[in-house]
Structure formats: structure tokens, C-alpha cells
PDB file of C-alpha atoms in Angstrom:
ATOM      1  CA  MET A   1       0.077   0.155  -0.115  1.00 89.00           C
ATOM      2  CA  LEU A   2       1.190   3.326  -0.797  1.00 94.00           C
ATOM      3  CA  LYS A   3       1.867   5.881   2.082  1.00 97.00           C
ATOM      4  CA  MET A   4       3.096   8.628  -0.219  1.00 97.00           C
ATOM      5  CA  THR A   5       2.419  10.071  -3.619  1.00 97.00           C
ATOM      6  CA  ALA A   6       4.550  11.547  -6.463  1.00 97.00           C
ATOM      7  CA  PRO A   7       3.604  15.346  -5.444  1.00 96.00           C
ATOM      8  CA  GLU A   8       4.102  14.447  -1.810  1.00 96.00           C
ATOM      9  CA  ILE A   9       7.442  12.757  -2.401  1.00 96.00           C
ATOM     10  CA  GLU A  10       8.717  16.118  -4.383  1.00 93.00           C
ATOM     11  CA  ASP A  11       7.226  18.327  -1.621  1.00 92.00           C
ATOM     12  CA  PHE A  12       9.189  15.981   1.103  1.00 94.00           C
ATOM     13  CA  ILE A  13      12.442  15.757  -0.762  1.00 92.00           C
ATOM     14  CA  ALA A  14      12.276  19.756  -1.588  1.00 89.00           C
ATOM     15  CA  THR A  15      11.588  20.654   1.987  1.00 89.00           C
ATOM     16  CA  HIS A  16      13.974  18.211   3.604  1.00 89.00           C
ATOM     17  CA  PHE A  17      16.944  17.918   1.333  1.00 84.00           C
ATOM     18  CA  ALA A  18      16.913  20.715  -1.399  1.00 73.00           C
ATOM     19  CA  GLY A  19      15.244  23.616   0.670  1.00 66.00           C
ATOM     20  CA  ASP A  20      13.297  24.465  -2.582  1.00 64.00           C
ATOM     21  CA  ARG A  21      11.244  23.080  -4.671  1.00 63.00           C
ATOM     22  CA  ALA A  22      12.511  24.914  -7.762  1.00 62.00           C
ATOM     23  CA  LYS A  23      16.052  23.460  -7.271  1.00 73.00           C
ATOM     24  CA  LEU A  24      14.713  20.063  -7.727  1.00 79.00           C
ATOM     25  CA  ALA A  25      16.685  18.868 -10.953  1.00 89.00           C
ATOM     26  CA  PHE A  26      14.110  15.964 -11.261  1.00 93.00           C
ATOM     27  CA  LYS A  27      10.613  15.254 -11.230  1.00 95.00           C
ATOM     28  CA  VAL A  28       9.016  11.955  -9.900  1.00 97.00           C
ATOM     29  CA  GLU A  29       6.974  11.136 -13.047  1.00 97.00           C
ATOM     30  CA  HIS A  30       5.063   8.236 -11.025  1.00 97.00           C
ATOM     31  CA  ALA A  31       4.954   6.244  -8.102  1.00 98.00           C
ATOM     32  CA  GLU A  32       2.987   2.995  -7.467  1.00 97.00           C
ATOM     33  CA  GLU A  33       3.245  -0.274  -5.534  1.00 97.00           C
ATOM     34  CA  MET A  34       6.870  -1.109  -5.610  1.00 98.00           C
ATOM     35  CA  PHE A  35       7.919   1.217  -8.633  1.00 98.00           C
ATOM     36  CA  ALA A  36       8.850   4.857  -9.036  1.00 98.00           C
ATOM     37  CA  GLN A  37       9.759   6.799 -12.289  1.00 98.00           C
ATOM     38  CA  THR A  38      11.782  10.024 -11.983  1.00 98.00           C
ATOM     39  CA  ARG A  39      12.993  12.362 -14.901  1.00 98.00           C
ATOM     40  CA  LEU A  40      16.307  14.126 -14.619  1.00 97.00           C
ATOM     41  CA  HIS A  41      15.889  17.689 -16.325  1.00 96.00           C
ATOM     42  CA  PHE A  42      19.107  18.097 -18.583  1.00 96.00           C
ATOM     43  CA  LYS A  43      21.243  20.678 -17.319  1.00 95.00           C
ATOM     44  CA  PRO A  44      24.887  21.729 -19.285  1.00 94.00           C
ATOM     45  CA  LYS A  45      26.444  21.230 -15.724  1.00 94.00           C
ATOM     46  CA  PHE A  46      25.685  17.276 -15.684  1.00 94.00           C
ATOM     47  CA  LEU A  47      27.862  16.791 -18.845  1.00 95.00           C
ATOM     48  CA  ARG A  48      31.714  15.868 -18.828  1.00 93.00           C
ATOM     49  CA  HIS A  49      34.217  16.080 -21.690  1.00 89.00           C
ATOM     50  CA  GLY A  50      32.416  14.726 -24.696  1.00 90.00           C
ATOM     51  CA  GLY A  51      29.201  16.218 -24.346  1.00 93.00           C
ATOM     52  CA  VAL A  52      27.734  13.122 -22.414  1.00 95.00           C
ATOM     53  CA  ILE A  53      26.147  12.901 -19.023  1.00 97.00           C
ATOM     54  CA  ALA A  54      28.377  12.179 -16.452  1.00 97.00           C
ATOM     55  CA  GLY A  55      28.530   8.908 -14.647  1.00 97.00           C
ATOM     56  CA  PRO A  56      28.092  10.810 -11.070  1.00 96.00           C
ATOM     57  CA  THR A  57      25.059  12.209 -12.440  1.00 96.00           C
ATOM     58  CA  LEU A  58      23.381   8.758 -12.983  1.00 97.00           C
ATOM     59  CA  MET A  59      24.325   7.746  -9.869  1.00 97.00           C
ATOM     60  CA  MET A  60      22.833  10.418  -8.043  1.00 95.00           C
ATOM     61  CA  LEU A  61      19.526   9.380 -10.157  1.00 97.00           C
ATOM     62  CA  ALA A  62      19.553   6.026  -9.208  1.00 98.00           C
ATOM     63  CA  ASP A  63      20.456   6.805  -5.612  1.00 96.00           C
ATOM     64  CA  THR A  64      17.545   9.249  -5.620  1.00 96.00           C
ATOM     65  CA  THR A  65      15.098   7.244  -7.608  1.00 97.00           C
ATOM     66  CA  MET A  66      15.592   4.117  -4.768  1.00 98.00           C
ATOM     67  CA  PHE A  67      15.074   6.691  -2.547  1.00 97.00           C
ATOM     68  CA  VAL A  68      11.571   7.896  -4.328  1.00 97.00           C
ATOM     69  CA  VAL A  69      10.286   4.556  -4.319  1.00 98.00           C
ATOM     70  CA  ILE A  70      11.142   3.675  -0.935  1.00 98.00           C
ATOM     71  CA  LEU A  71       9.114   6.745   0.361  1.00 97.00           C
ATOM     72  CA  ALA A  72       6.420   5.740  -1.539  1.00 98.00           C
ATOM     73  CA  MET A  73       6.181   2.587   0.344  1.00 97.00           C
ATOM     74  CA  ILE A  74       7.250   3.525   3.620  1.00 96.00           C
ATOM     75  CA  GLY A  75       6.272   7.234   3.885  1.00 96.00           C
ATOM     76  CA  PRO A  76       8.239  10.338   5.298  1.00 95.00           C
ATOM     77  CA  GLU A  77      11.522   9.130   6.721  1.00 92.00           C
ATOM     78  CA  THR A  78      14.429  11.193   6.523  1.00 90.00           C
ATOM     79  CA  SER A  79      16.703   8.785   8.577  1.00 92.00           C
ATOM     80  CA  THR A  80      16.873   5.936   5.234  1.00 94.00           C
ATOM     81  CA  PHE A  81      20.463   5.785   3.669  1.00 95.00           C
ATOM     82  CA  THR A  82      21.857   4.153   0.796  1.00 97.00           C
ATOM     83  CA  THR A  83      24.166   1.187   1.952  1.00 98.00           C
ATOM     84  CA  ASN A  84      25.222  -0.442  -1.294  1.00 98.00           C
ATOM     85  CA  LEU A  85      25.035   1.009  -4.896  1.00 98.00           C
ATOM     86  CA  ASN A  86      26.260  -1.076  -8.031  1.00 98.00           C
ATOM     87  CA  ILE A  87      25.933   0.681 -11.651  1.00 98.00           C
ATOM     88  CA  ASN A  88      26.988  -0.605 -14.710  1.00 98.00           C
ATOM     89  CA  PHE A  89      27.011   2.023 -17.546  1.00 98.00           C
ATOM     90  CA  LEU A  90      25.846   0.426 -20.592  1.00 98.00           C
ATOM     91  CA  ARG A  91      26.416   2.986 -23.328  1.00 96.00           C
ATOM     92  CA  THR A  92      26.787   6.965 -23.096  1.00 95.00           C
ATOM     93  CA  THR A  93      24.222   9.096 -22.254  1.00 95.00           C
ATOM     94  CA  PRO A  94      23.501  12.196 -24.787  1.00 95.00           C
ATOM     95  CA  ALA A  95      22.704  15.664 -23.535  1.00 96.00           C
ATOM     96  CA  LYS A  96      18.849  15.223 -22.683  1.00 97.00           C
ATOM     97  CA  ASP A  97      16.324  14.120 -19.995  1.00 98.00           C
ATOM     98  CA  VAL A  98      17.377  10.696 -18.324  1.00 98.00           C
ATOM     99  CA  ILE A  99      14.269   8.796 -17.563  1.00 98.00           C
ATOM    100  CA  ALA A 100      15.012   6.325 -14.145  1.00 98.00           C
ATOM    101  CA  LYS A 101      12.556   3.319 -13.548  1.00 98.00           C
ATOM    102  CA  ALA A 102      13.089   2.056  -9.801  1.00 98.00           C
ATOM    103  CA  ARG A 103      11.321  -1.432  -9.024  1.00 98.00           C
ATOM    104  CA  LEU A 104      11.731  -2.642  -5.146  1.00 98.00           C
ATOM    105  CA  LEU A 105      12.583  -6.453  -5.082  1.00 98.00           C
ATOM    106  CA  LYS A 106      12.548  -6.565  -1.279  1.00 98.00           C
ATOM    107  CA  LEU A 107      11.414  -4.383   1.132  1.00 97.00           C
ATOM    108  CA  GLY A 108      12.082  -5.445   4.690  1.00 96.00           C
ATOM    109  CA  LYS A 109      11.412  -3.885   7.966  1.00 94.00           C
ATOM    110  CA  ARG A 110      15.285  -2.733   8.183  1.00 96.00           C
ATOM    111  CA  LEU A 111      16.635  -3.096   4.087  1.00 97.00           C
ATOM    112  CA  ALA A 112      15.584  -2.183   1.068  1.00 98.00           C
ATOM    113  CA  VAL A 113      16.715  -4.180  -2.301  1.00 98.00           C
ATOM    114  CA  GLY A 114      15.868  -2.618  -5.696  1.00 98.00           C
ATOM    115  CA  ASP A 115      16.980  -1.915  -9.014  1.00 98.00           C
ATOM    116  CA  VAL A 116      16.786   1.193 -11.371  1.00 98.00           C
ATOM    117  CA  THR A 117      17.119   0.848 -15.183  1.00 98.00           C
ATOM    118  CA  MET A 118      17.807   4.030 -16.687  1.00 98.00           C
ATOM    119  CA  PHE A 119      17.251   5.600 -20.454  1.00 98.00           C
ATOM    120  CA  SER A 120      17.666   8.799 -22.359  1.00 98.00           C
ATOM    121  CA  ASP A 121      14.622  10.706 -23.136  1.00 97.00           C
ATOM    122  CA  GLY A 122      13.026   8.661 -26.258  1.00 96.00           C
ATOM    123  CA  GLU A 123      15.277   5.888 -26.332  1.00 96.00           C
ATOM    124  CA  ALA A 124      14.357   2.198 -25.730  1.00 97.00           C
ATOM    125  CA  GLU A 125      17.931   1.136 -25.010  1.00 98.00           C
ATOM    126  CA  PRO A 126      18.808   1.993 -21.401  1.00 98.00           C
ATOM    127  CA  VAL A 127      21.845   3.744 -20.600  1.00 98.00           C
ATOM    128  CA  ALA A 128      22.891   2.155 -17.100  1.00 98.00           C
ATOM    129  CA  HIS A 129      21.393  -0.184 -14.559  1.00 98.00           C
ATOM    130  CA  ALA A 130      22.081  -0.065 -10.937  1.00 98.00           C
ATOM    131  CA  THR A 131      21.387  -2.296  -7.895  1.00 98.00           C
ATOM    132  CA  VAL A 132      20.874  -0.372  -4.795  1.00 98.00           C
ATOM    133  CA  THR A 133      20.456  -1.302  -1.166  1.00 98.00           C
ATOM    134  CA  TYR A 134      18.866   1.114   1.689  1.00 98.00           C
ATOM    135  CA  SER A 135      18.912   0.910   5.468  1.00 97.00           C
ATOM    136  CA  ILE A 136      15.531   1.698   6.946  1.00 96.00           C
ATOM    137  CA  PRO A 137      15.584   2.758  10.504  1.00 89.00           C
ATOM    138  CA  PRO A 138      13.434   1.171  13.441  1.00 88.00           C
ATOM    139  CA  LYS A 139      10.400   2.599  13.947  1.00 77.00           C
ATOM    140  CA  ARG A 140      10.515   5.025  16.575  1.00 64.00           C
ATOM    141  CA  LYS A 141       8.002   4.476  19.575  1.00 62.00           C
TER     142      LYS A 141
END
């Protein structure tokens, strides 16, 4: 059962992490049971030499999108954190928006494990794939 909608997740992240919704570089396009989709809005600062989106930017997107799907499932929680992120860069990522699709493979009481597949906007072939594990804090009493 969903605990937060896509707009609620965006508001939560903007309030607790970005300080301002206008500073968000991404949009939560969709959140549902064990799945979320985000869009990284292209900015020239994301480019590395050669005019392609830099790997660390894709890593940030994978991590953020996994955080989004976890928030959708557990509700507003600022204390979750990444314990592992493994990424494979499959092809160069041109200077355009990137779509990330995250699915949770396991959501336990203390750990969440999932994967994120990223695509250049309008392209069918993925540009990167990541597996991500998050630690979930115990419920406060």
C-alpha cells in the first residue's frame, strides 16, 4: 500500500533536502506499489568531456529514484540511507533528459533492495542499470 504520492514525495524531498522545490533537478513522474519513475531534467552542468552526461550524475539519479520508491512505500522518513549502490554504464548518455525506473525487489523492516534502469528520453535501450540497497531505521516508539 502506498504511503506517499508522487507530488507528496517531491514536496518532502524539496523541503527536507533541497530547501526549495525549484532547486530539484528531477521530477517524480510516477509512484506505485514497489515502483517509481523519475525524470532528470537536463542541465549543461551534468555534462562531462565529450558532451555526455557524467557517470556521477547517473549515480545520483539511481540513488534518488530508489529513495523515491522507498518513500512511496514507507512514508516520510529522512533517516533512510544508501548502504550499497552498484552501477553498470551500458552506453553513452546524450545531452537530454534521463528517465529512471526503479523497482523494489525486497522491502523488509530494516533493508530495501531494488534496481534502477535509466534511459535517455525517447530511447528504448537503457544507458545504465544500478542495484541499490537502503537501510531503513527502526520505527520510533
